CSV table of N, CA and C in Angstrom, one decimal:
chain,number,residue,atom,x,y,z
A,1268,MET,N,66.5,5.9,0.0
A,1268,MET,CA,67.8,6.1,-0.3
A,1268,MET,C,68.5,4.7,-0.5
A,1269,SER,N,69.3,4.7,-1.6
A,1269,SER,CA,70.1,3.4,-1.9
A,1269,SER,C,71.2,3.3,-1.0
A,1270,ASP,N,71.4,2.1,-0.3
A,1270,ASP,CA,72.7,1.9,0.5
A,1270,ASP,C,73.9,1.6,-0.2
A,1271,ASN,N,73.7,1.3,-1.5
A,1271,ASN,CA,74.9,0.8,-2.2
A,1271,ASN,C,75.3,1.8,-3.4
A,1272,TRP,N,74.9,3.1,-3.2
A,1272,TRP,CA,75.3,4.1,-4.2
A,1272,TRP,C,76.8,4.0,-4.7
A,1273,TYR,N,77.7,3.8,-3.8
A,1273,TYR,CA,79.1,3.8,-4.0
A,1273,TYR,C,79.7,2.5,-4.3
A,1274,THR,N,79.0,1.4,-4.3
A,1274,THR,CA,79.6,0.2,-4.5
A,1274,THR,C,80.1,0.0,-5.8
A,1275,ASP,N,81.1,-1.0,-6.2
A,1275,ASP,CA,81.6,-1.2,-7.4
A,1275,ASP,C,80.5,-1.4,-8.6
A,1276,GLU,N,79.4,-1.7,-8.3
A,1276,GLU,CA,78.4,-2.0,-9.2
A,1276,GLU,C,77.8,-0.7,-9.7
A,1277,HIS,N,77.8,0.3,-9.0
A,1277,HIS,CA,77.4,1.7,-9.3
A,1277,HIS,C,78.4,2.8,-9.4
A,1278,ALA,N,79.5,2.6,-8.8
A,1278,ALA,CA,80.5,3.8,-8.8
A,1278,ALA,C,81.9,3.1,-9.0
A,1279,THR,N,82.8,4.0,-9.4
A,1279,THR,CA,84.2,3.6,-9.5
A,1279,THR,C,85.1,4.1,-8.4
A,1280,LEU,N,86.3,3.8,-8.4
A,1280,LEU,CA,87.2,4.4,-7.3
A,1280,LEU,C,87.2,5.8,-7.5
A,1281,GLY,N,87.3,6.4,-8.8
A,1281,GLY,CA,87.3,7.7,-9.0
A,1281,GLY,C,86.1,8.5,-8.5
A,1282,ASP,N,84.9,7.8,-8.7
A,1282,ASP,CA,83.6,8.4,-8.1
A,1282,ASP,C,83.7,8.5,-6.7
A,1283,ARG,N,84.2,7.5,-6.1
A,1283,ARG,CA,84.3,7.5,-4.5
A,1283,ARG,C,85.3,8.6,-4.0
A,1284,LEU,N,86.4,8.7,-4.8
A,1284,LEU,CA,87.5,9.6,-4.4
A,1284,LEU,C,87.0,11.0,-4.5
A,1285,ALA,N,86.2,11.4,-5.7
A,1285,ALA,CA,85.6,12.7,-5.8
A,1285,ALA,C,84.5,13.0,-4.8
A,1286,ALA,N,83.8,12.1,-4.5
A,1286,ALA,CA,82.7,12.2,-3.4
A,1286,ALA,C,83.4,12.4,-2.1
A,1287,ALA,N,84.3,11.7,-1.7
A,1287,ALA,CA,85.0,11.9,-0.3
A,1287,ALA,C,85.7,13.2,-0.4
A,1288,ARG,N,86.3,13.7,-1.5
A,1288,ARG,CA,86.9,15.0,-1.5
A,1288,ARG,C,85.9,16.1,-1.4
A,1289,GLU,N,84.7,16.1,-2.1
A,1289,GLU,CA,83.7,17.0,-1.9
A,1289,GLU,C,83.1,17.1,-0.5
A,1290,ALA,N,82.9,15.8,0.0
A,1290,ALA,CA,82.3,15.7,1.4
A,1290,ALA,C,83.3,16.3,2.4
A,1291,ALA,N,84.6,16.3,2.1
A,1291,ALA,CA,85.6,16.8,3.0
A,1291,ALA,C,85.7,18.4,2.8
A,1292,GLY,N,84.9,18.8,1.9
A,1292,GLY,CA,85.0,20.3,1.5
A,1292,GLY,C,86.2,20.8,0.9
A,1293,LEU,N,86.9,19.9,0.2
A,1293,LEU,CA,88.2,20.1,-0.5
A,1293,LEU,C,88.0,20.4,-2.1
A,1294,ASN,N,88.6,21.2,-2.6
A,1294,ASN,CA,88.7,21.3,-4.2
A,1294,ASN,C,89.8,20.4,-4.6
A,1295,GLN,N,90.0,20.1,-6.0
A,1295,GLN,CA,91.1,19.3,-6.5
A,1295,GLN,C,92.3,19.9,-6.1
A,1296,SER,N,92.4,21.1,-6.3
A,1296,SER,CA,93.8,21.8,-6.1
A,1296,SER,C,94.2,21.6,-4.6
A,1297,ALA,N,93.4,21.8,-3.6
A,1297,ALA,CA,93.7,21.8,-2.2
A,1297,ALA,C,94.2,20.3,-1.8
A,1298,LEU,N,93.3,19.3,-2.3
A,1298,LEU,CA,93.6,17.9,-2.1
A,1298,LEU,C,95.0,17.5,-2.7
A,1299,ALA,N,95.2,17.9,-4.1
A,1299,ALA,CA,96.4,17.6,-4.7
A,1299,ALA,C,97.6,18.2,-3.8
A,1300,GLN,N,97.5,19.3,-3.4
A,1300,GLN,CA,98.6,19.9,-2.7
A,1300,GLN,C,98.9,19.1,-1.5
A,1301,ARG,N,97.8,18.7,-0.7
A,1301,ARG,CA,98.1,18.0,0.5
A,1301,ARG,C,98.7,16.7,0.2
A,1302,LEU,N,98.5,16.1,-0.9
A,1302,LEU,CA,98.9,14.7,-1.3
A,1302,LEU,C,100.3,14.8,-1.9
A,1303,GLY,N,100.7,16.0,-2.3
A,1303,GLY,CA,101.9,16.2,-3.0
A,1303,GLY,C,101.9,15.7,-4.3
A,1304,VAL,N,100.8,15.8,-5.1
A,1304,VAL,CA,100.6,15.3,-6.4
A,1304,VAL,C,100.1,16.6,-7.3
A,1305,ARG,N,100.3,16.5,-8.6
A,1305,ARG,CA,99.7,17.5,-9.5
A,1305,ARG,C,98.2,17.4,-9.6
A,1306,VAL,N,97.5,18.5,-9.8
A,1306,VAL,CA,96.0,18.5,-10.0
A,1306,VAL,C,95.8,17.6,-11.1
A,1307,LYS,N,96.5,17.6,-12.3
A,1307,LYS,CA,96.2,16.6,-13.3
A,1307,LYS,C,96.2,15.2,-12.8
A,1308,THR,N,97.1,14.9,-12.0
A,1308,THR,CA,97.2,13.5,-11.4
A,1308,THR,C,95.9,13.2,-10.7
A,1309,LEU,N,95.5,14.0,-9.7
A,1309,LEU,CA,94.3,13.8,-9.0
A,1309,LEU,C,93.0,13.7,-10.0
A,1310,ARG,N,93.0,14.6,-10.9
A,1310,ARG,CA,91.9,14.6,-11.9
A,1310,ARG,C,91.8,13.3,-12.6
A,1311,ASP,N,93.0,12.8,-13.0
A,1311,ASP,CA,93.1,11.4,-13.8
A,1311,ASP,C,92.5,10.4,-12.8
A,1312,TRP,N,92.9,10.4,-11.5
A,1312,TRP,CA,92.4,9.5,-10.6
A,1312,TRP,C,90.8,9.5,-10.5
A,1313,GLU,N,90.3,10.8,-10.4
A,1313,GLU,CA,88.9,10.8,-10.3
A,1313,GLU,C,88.2,10.6,-11.5
A,1314,ASN,N,88.8,10.6,-12.7
A,1314,ASN,CA,88.2,10.4,-14.0
A,1314,ASN,C,88.5,8.9,-14.3
A,1315,ASP,N,89.1,8.1,-13.4
A,1315,ASP,CA,89.6,6.8,-13.8
A,1315,ASP,C,90.5,6.6,-14.9
A,1316,VAL,N,91.2,7.6,-15.2
A,1316,VAL,CA,92.3,7.4,-16.2
A,1316,VAL,C,93.4,6.6,-15.7
A,1317,SER,N,93.7,6.9,-14.4
A,1317,SER,CA,94.8,6.1,-13.7
A,1317,SER,C,94.4,6.0,-12.3
A,1318,GLU,N,95.2,5.2,-11.5
A,1318,GLU,CA,94.9,4.9,-10.2
A,1318,GLU,C,96.0,5.2,-9.2
A,1319,PRO,N,95.8,5.6,-8.1
A,1319,PRO,CA,96.9,5.9,-7.1
A,1319,PRO,C,97.6,4.6,-6.7
A,1320,ARG,N,98.8,4.7,-6.4
A,1320,ARG,CA,99.5,3.4,-5.8
A,1320,ARG,C,99.0,3.2,-4.3
A,1321,ALA,N,99.3,2.1,-3.8
A,1321,ALA,CA,98.6,1.7,-2.5
A,1321,ALA,C,99.0,2.7,-1.4
A,1322,ASN,N,100.2,3.0,-1.3
A,1322,ASN,CA,100.6,3.9,-0.3
A,1322,ASN,C,99.9,5.3,-0.3
A,1323,ARG,N,99.7,5.7,-1.5
A,1323,ARG,CA,99.1,7.1,-1.8
A,1323,ARG,C,97.6,6.9,-1.5
A,1324,LEU,N,97.0,5.8,-1.8
A,1324,LEU,CA,95.6,5.5,-1.6
A,1324,LEU,C,95.3,5.5,0.0
A,1325,GLN,N,96.2,4.9,0.7
A,1325,GLN,CA,96.0,5.0,2.1
A,1325,GLN,C,96.1,6.6,2.7
A,1326,MET,N,97.0,7.2,2.1
A,1326,MET,CA,97.0,8.7,2.6
A,1326,MET,C,95.8,9.4,2.1
A,1327,VAL,N,95.3,9.1,1.0
A,1327,VAL,CA,94.0,9.8,0.5
A,1327,VAL,C,92.9,9.4,1.6
A,1328,ALA,N,92.8,8.1,1.9
A,1328,ALA,CA,91.7,7.7,2.7
A,1328,ALA,C,91.8,8.5,4.1
A,1329,ALA,N,93.1,8.5,4.6
A,1329,ALA,CA,93.3,9.2,5.9
A,1329,ALA,C,93.0,10.7,5.9
A,1330,LEU,N,93.5,11.4,4.8
A,1330,LEU,CA,93.1,12.9,4.6
A,1330,LEU,C,91.8,13.1,4.4
A,1331,LEU,N,91.0,12.2,3.8
A,1331,LEU,CA,89.5,12.5,3.6
A,1331,LEU,C,88.7,12.0,4.6
A,1332,GLY,N,89.3,11.3,5.6
A,1332,GLY,CA,88.5,10.7,6.7
A,1332,GLY,C,87.5,9.6,6.4
A,1333,VAL,N,87.9,8.8,5.4
A,1333,VAL,CA,87.2,7.6,5.0
A,1333,VAL,C,88.1,6.4,5.0
A,1334,SER,N,87.3,5.2,5.3
A,1334,SER,CA,88.1,4.0,5.3
A,1334,SER,C,88.7,3.6,3.9
A,1335,LEU,N,89.9,2.7,4.0
A,1335,LEU,CA,90.5,2.4,2.9
A,1335,LEU,C,89.4,1.3,2.1
A,1336,ARG,N,88.9,0.5,3.0
A,1336,ARG,CA,87.8,-0.3,2.4
A,1336,ARG,C,86.7,0.4,1.6
A,1337,TRP,N,86.2,1.5,2.2
A,1337,TRP,CA,85.2,2.2,1.5
A,1337,TRP,C,85.7,2.8,0.1
A,1338,LEU,N,87.0,3.4,0.3
A,1338,LEU,CA,87.4,4.0,-1.0
A,1338,LEU,C,87.6,3.0,-2.1
A,1339,LEU,N,88.0,1.7,-1.8
A,1339,LEU,CA,88.2,0.7,-2.7
A,1339,LEU,C,87.0,0.0,-3.3
A,1340,THR,N,86.0,-0.2,-2.4
A,1340,THR,CA,84.8,-0.9,-2.6
A,1340,THR,C,83.5,-0.3,-2.5
A,1341,GLY,N,83.4,0.8,-1.7
A,1341,GLY,CA,82.3,1.6,-1.5
A,1341,GLY,C,81.4,0.9,-0.4
A,1342,VAL,N,81.9,-0.1,0.2
A,1342,VAL,CA,81.2,-0.8,1.3
A,1342,VAL,C,81.3,-0.1,2.6
A,1343,GLY,N,80.3,0.3,3.2
A,1343,GLY,CA,80.3,1.1,4.5
A,1343,GLY,C,79.4,2.3,4.3
A,1344,GLN,N,79.6,3.2,5.3
A,1344,GLN,CA,78.9,4.4,5.4
A,1344,GLN,C,79.7,5.7,5.5
A,1345,ASP,N,80.9,5.7,4.9
A,1345,ASP,CA,81.8,6.8,5.1
A,1345,ASP,C,81.4,8.1,4.5
A,1346,VAL,N,80.6,8.1,3.3
A,1346,VAL,CA,80.2,9.3,2.7
A,1346,VAL,C,78.7,9.1,2.5
A,1347,THR,N,77.9,10.2,2.7
A,1347,THR,CA,76.4,10.2,2.4
A,1347,THR,C,76.3,10.3,1.0
A,1348,PRO,N,75.4,9.3,0.4
A,1348,PRO,CA,75.1,9.3,-1.1
A,1348,PRO,C,74.6,10.6,-1.5
A,1349,PRO,N,74.9,10.9,-2.8
A,1349,PRO,CA,74.3,12.3,-3.1
A,1349,PRO,C,72.8,12.2,-3.3
A,1350,ASP,N,72.2,11.1,-3.3
A,1350,ASP,CA,70.8,11.1,-3.4
A,1350,ASP,C,70.0,10.9,-2.1
A,1351,ALA,N,70.7,11.2,-1.0
A,1351,ALA,CA,70.1,11.0,0.3
A,1351,ALA,C,68.8,11.9,0.5
A,1352,ASN,N,68.8,13.0,-0.2
A,1352,ASN,CA,67.5,13.9,-0.1
A,1352,ASN,C,66.5,13.5,-1.1
A,1353,VAL,N,66.9,12.5,-2.0
A,1353,VAL,CA,65.8,12.0,-3.0
A,1353,VAL,C,65.0,11.0,-2.4
A,1354,ALA,N,65.4,10.4,-1.3
A,1354,ALA,CA,64.6,9.3,-0.6
A,1354,ALA,C,63.2,9.6,-0.4
A,1355,SER,N,62.9,10.8,-0.1
A,1355,SER,CA,61.5,11.2,0.1
A,1355,SER,C,60.9,11.9,-1.1
A,1356,ALA,N,61.6,12.0,-2.2
A,1356,ALA,CA,61.2,12.6,-3.4
A,1356,ALA,C,60.2,11.8,-4.2
A,1357,ASP,N,59.7,12.3,-5.3
A,1357,ASP,CA,58.9,11.7,-6.0
A,1357,ASP,C,59.4,10.4,-6.5
A,1358,PRO,N,58.5,9.2,-6.4
A,1358,PRO,CA,59.0,8.0,-6.9
A,1358,PRO,C,59.5,8.0,-8.3
A,1359,LYS,N,59.0,8.8,-9.2
A,1359,LYS,CA,59.5,8.8,-10.7
A,1359,LYS,C,60.9,9.3,-10.5
A,1360,LEU,N,61.3,10.1,-9.7
A,1360,LEU,CA,62.7,10.7,-9.6
A,1360,LEU,C,63.6,9.6,-9.1
A,1361,ARG,N,63.2,8.9,-8.0
A,1361,ARG,CA,63.9,7.7,-7.5
A,1361,ARG,C,64.1,6.6,-8.7
A,1362,ASP,N,62.9,6.4,-9.4
A,1362,ASP,CA,63.1,5.3,-10.5
A,1362,ASP,C,64.0,5.8,-11.6
A,1363,ALA,N,63.9,7.0,-11.9
A,1363,ALA,CA,64.8,7.5,-13.0
A,1363,ALA,C,66.4,7.5,-12.6
A,1364,LEU,N,66.5,7.8,-11.3
A,1364,LEU,CA,67.9,7.9,-10.7
A,1364,LEU,C,68.4,6.3,-10.7
A,1365,SER,N,67.5,5.4,-10.2
A,1365,SER,CA,67.9,4.0,-10.3
A,1365,SER,C,68.3,3.5,-11.5
A,1366,GLU,N,67.4,3.9,-12.6
A,1366,GLU,CA,67.7,3.5,-14.0
A,1366,GLU,C,69.0,4.0,-14.6
A,1367,LEU,N,69.2,5.3,-14.2
A,1367,LEU,CA,70.4,5.9,-14.6
A,1367,LEU,C,71.6,5.2,-14.1
A,1368,ARG,N,71.6,4.8,-12.8
A,1368,ARG,CA,72.7,4.1,-12.2
A,1368,ARG,C,72.9,2.7,-12.9
A,1369,THR,N,71.9,2.0,-13.2
A,1369,THR,CA,72.0,0.8,-13.9
A,1369,THR,C,72.6,0.9,-15.3
A,1370,VAL,N,72.1,1.9,-16.1
A,1370,VAL,CA,72.6,2.1,-17.3
A,1370,VAL,C,74.2,2.4,-17.1
A,1371,ARG,N,74.5,3.3,-16.2
A,1371,ARG,CA,75.9,3.7,-16.1
A,1371,ARG,C,76.7,2.5,-15.8
A,1372,ALA,N,76.4,1.5,-14.9
A,1372,ALA,CA,77.1,0.4,-14.5
A,1372,ALA,C,77.2,-0.5,-15.8
A,1373,ASP,N,76.0,-0.6,-16.6
A,1373,ASP,CA,76.2,-1.3,-17.8
A,1373,ASP,C,77.1,-0.8,-18.8
A,1374,MET,N,77.2,0.5,-18.9
A,1374,MET,CA,78.2,1.3,-19.8
A,1374,MET,C,79.6,0.9,-19.3
A,1375,LEU,N,79.8,0.9,-18.0
A,1375,LEU,CA,81.2,0.7,-17.4
A,1375,LEU,C,81.5,-0.8,-17.8
A,1376,ARG,N,80.7,-1.7,-17.6
A,1376,ARG,CA,81.0,-3.1,-17.9
A,1376,ARG,C,81.3,-3.2,-19.3
A,1377,MET,N,80.6,-2.5,-20.2
A,1377,MET,CA,80.7,-2.7,-21.7
A,1377,MET,C,82.2,-2.1,-22.0
A,1378,ALA,N,82.4,-0.9,-21.5
A,1378,ALA,CA,83.7,-0.3,-21.7
A,1378,ALA,C,84.8,-1.2,-21.3
A,1379,GLU,N,84.8,-1.9,-20.2
A,1379,GLU,CA,85.7,-2.8,-19.8
A,1379,GLU,C,85.8,-3.9,-20.8
A,1380,GLN,N,84.7,-4.5,-21.4
A,1380,GLN,CA,84.8,-5.5,-22.3
A,1380,GLN,C,85.4,-5.0,-23.6
A,1381,VAL,N,85.0,-3.8,-24.1
A,1381,VAL,CA,85.6,-3.3,-25.3
A,1381,VAL,C,87.2,-3.2,-25.1
A,1382,GLY,N,87.7,-2.8,-23.9
A,1382,GLY,CA,89.1,-2.8,-23.6
A,1382,GLY,C,89.7,-4.1,-23.7
A,1383,ARG,N,89.1,-5.1,-23.1
A,1383,ARG,CA,89.7,-6.4,-23.3
A,1383,ARG,C,89.7,-6.9,-24.6
A,1384,LEU,N,88.6,-6.7,-25.4
A,1384,LEU,CA,88.6,-7.1,-26.8
A,1384,LEU,C,89.6,-6.3,-27.6
A,1385,GLU,N,89.9,-5.1,-27.4
A,1385,GLU,CA,90.9,-4.3,-28.1
A,1385,GLU,C,92.2,-4.9,-27.8
A,1386,LYS,N,92.5,-5.2,-26.5
A,1386,LYS,CA,93.8,-5.8,-26.2
A,1386,LYS,C,94.0,-7.2,-26.9
A,1387,SER,N,93.0,-8.0,-26.8
A,1387,SER,CA,93.1,-9.2,-27.5
A,1387,SER,C,93.3,-9.1,-29.0
A,1388,LEU,N,92.6,-8.2,-29.6
A,1388,LEU,CA,92.9,-7.9,-31.0
A,1388,LEU,C,94.2,-7.5,-31.3
A,1389,ARG,N,94.8,-6.6,-30.5
A,1389,ARG,CA,96.2,-6.1,-30.7
A,1389,ARG,C,97.2,-7.3,-30.5
A,1390,VAL,N,97.0,-8.1,-29.5
A,1390,VAL,CA,97.8,-9.3,-29.5
A,1390,VAL,C,97.7,-10.2,-30.6
A,1391,GLN,N,96.5,-10.5,-31.1
A,1391,GLN,CA,96.3,-11.4,-32.3
A,1391,GLN,C,96.9,-10.8,-33.5
A,1392,ILE,N,96.9,-9.4,-33.7
A,1392,ILE,CA,97.5,-8.7,-34.9
A,1392,ILE,C,99.0,-8.9,-34.8
A,1393,ALA,N,99.5,-8.5,-33.6
A,1393,ALA,CA,100.8,-8.5,-33.4
A,1393,ALA,C,101.5,-10.0,-33.7
A,1394,ALA,N,100.7,-11.0,-33.2
A,1394,ALA,CA,101.1,-12.4,-33.6
A,1394,ALA,C,101.2,-12.6,-35.1
A,1395,GLU,N,100.1,-12.2,-35.7
A,1395,GLU,CA,100.0,-12.4,-37.2
A,1395,GLU,C,101.0,-11.7,-37.9
A,1396,MET,N,101.3,-10.4,-37.6
A,1396,MET,CA,102.4,-9.6,-38.1
A,1396,MET,C,103.7,-10.4,-37.9
A,1397,GLN,N,104.0,-11.0,-36.8
A,1397,GLN,CA,105.3,-11.7,-36.5
A,1397,GLN,C,105.2,-12.9,-37.4
A,1398,ASN,N,104.2,-13.6,-37.6
A,1398,ASN,CA,104.1,-14.8,-38.6
A,1398,ASN,C,104.5,-14.3,-40.0
A,1399,VAL,N,103.9,-13.2,-40.4
A,1399,VAL,CA,104.0,-12.7,-41.8
A,1399,VAL,C,105.6,-12.4,-41.9
A,1400,GLU,N,106.2,-11.7,-40.9
A,1400,GLU,CA,107.6,-11.4,-41.0
A,1400,GLU,C,108.5,-12.5,-41.2
A,1401,MET,N,108.1,-13.6,-40.3
A,1401,MET,CA,109.0,-14.7,-40.3
A,1401,MET,C,108.9,-15.6,-41.6
A,1402,GLN,N,107.7,-15.6,-42.3
A,1402,GLN,CA,107.3,-16.2,-43.5
A,1402,GLN,C,108.3,-15.5,-44.6
A,1403,ASN,N,108.2,-14.1,-44.5
A,1403,ASN,CA,108.9,-13.2,-45.5
A,1403,ASN,C,110.4,-13.5,-45.3
A,1404,HIS,N,110.9,-13.5,-44.1
A,1404,HIS,CA,112.3,-13.7,-43.8
A,1404,HIS,C,112.8,-15.1,-44.3
A,1405,ASP,N,112.0,-16.1,-44.0
A,1405,ASP,CA,112.2,-17.6,-44.5
A,1405,ASP,C,112.2,-17.7,-46.0
A,1406,GLY,N,111.3,-17.0,-46.6
A,1406,GLY,CA,111.1,-17.1,-48.1
A,1406,GLY,C,112.0,-16.4,-48.9
């Protein structure tokens, strides 16, 4: 079994939130109701489209019986990793699961890099457009 299944290298806040919710035996609707948020909001958190505010995150951790530290970083033993039963399985399965985690982590890093590059490009384009407008205005 991998002790770091839920760390930032392998999982996101949304992954840990979904895992803790499932471990608590709650569906999205039930947890959303307890938190006083819409199901769409909770779904967005679990899909890493948006993140809960700090006070709501503390409430989530308390309701799900996990530490805030684990929810944020995955460090600790608050939720049993989904591959706990794979530990004694065929080594090929463990290797495939490990490779899948690595590829997923790489994809997340690349997606973050794409986001940074897109933002940089938008800023550069906006600056260029402003320069063109100033030249047209002065000319």
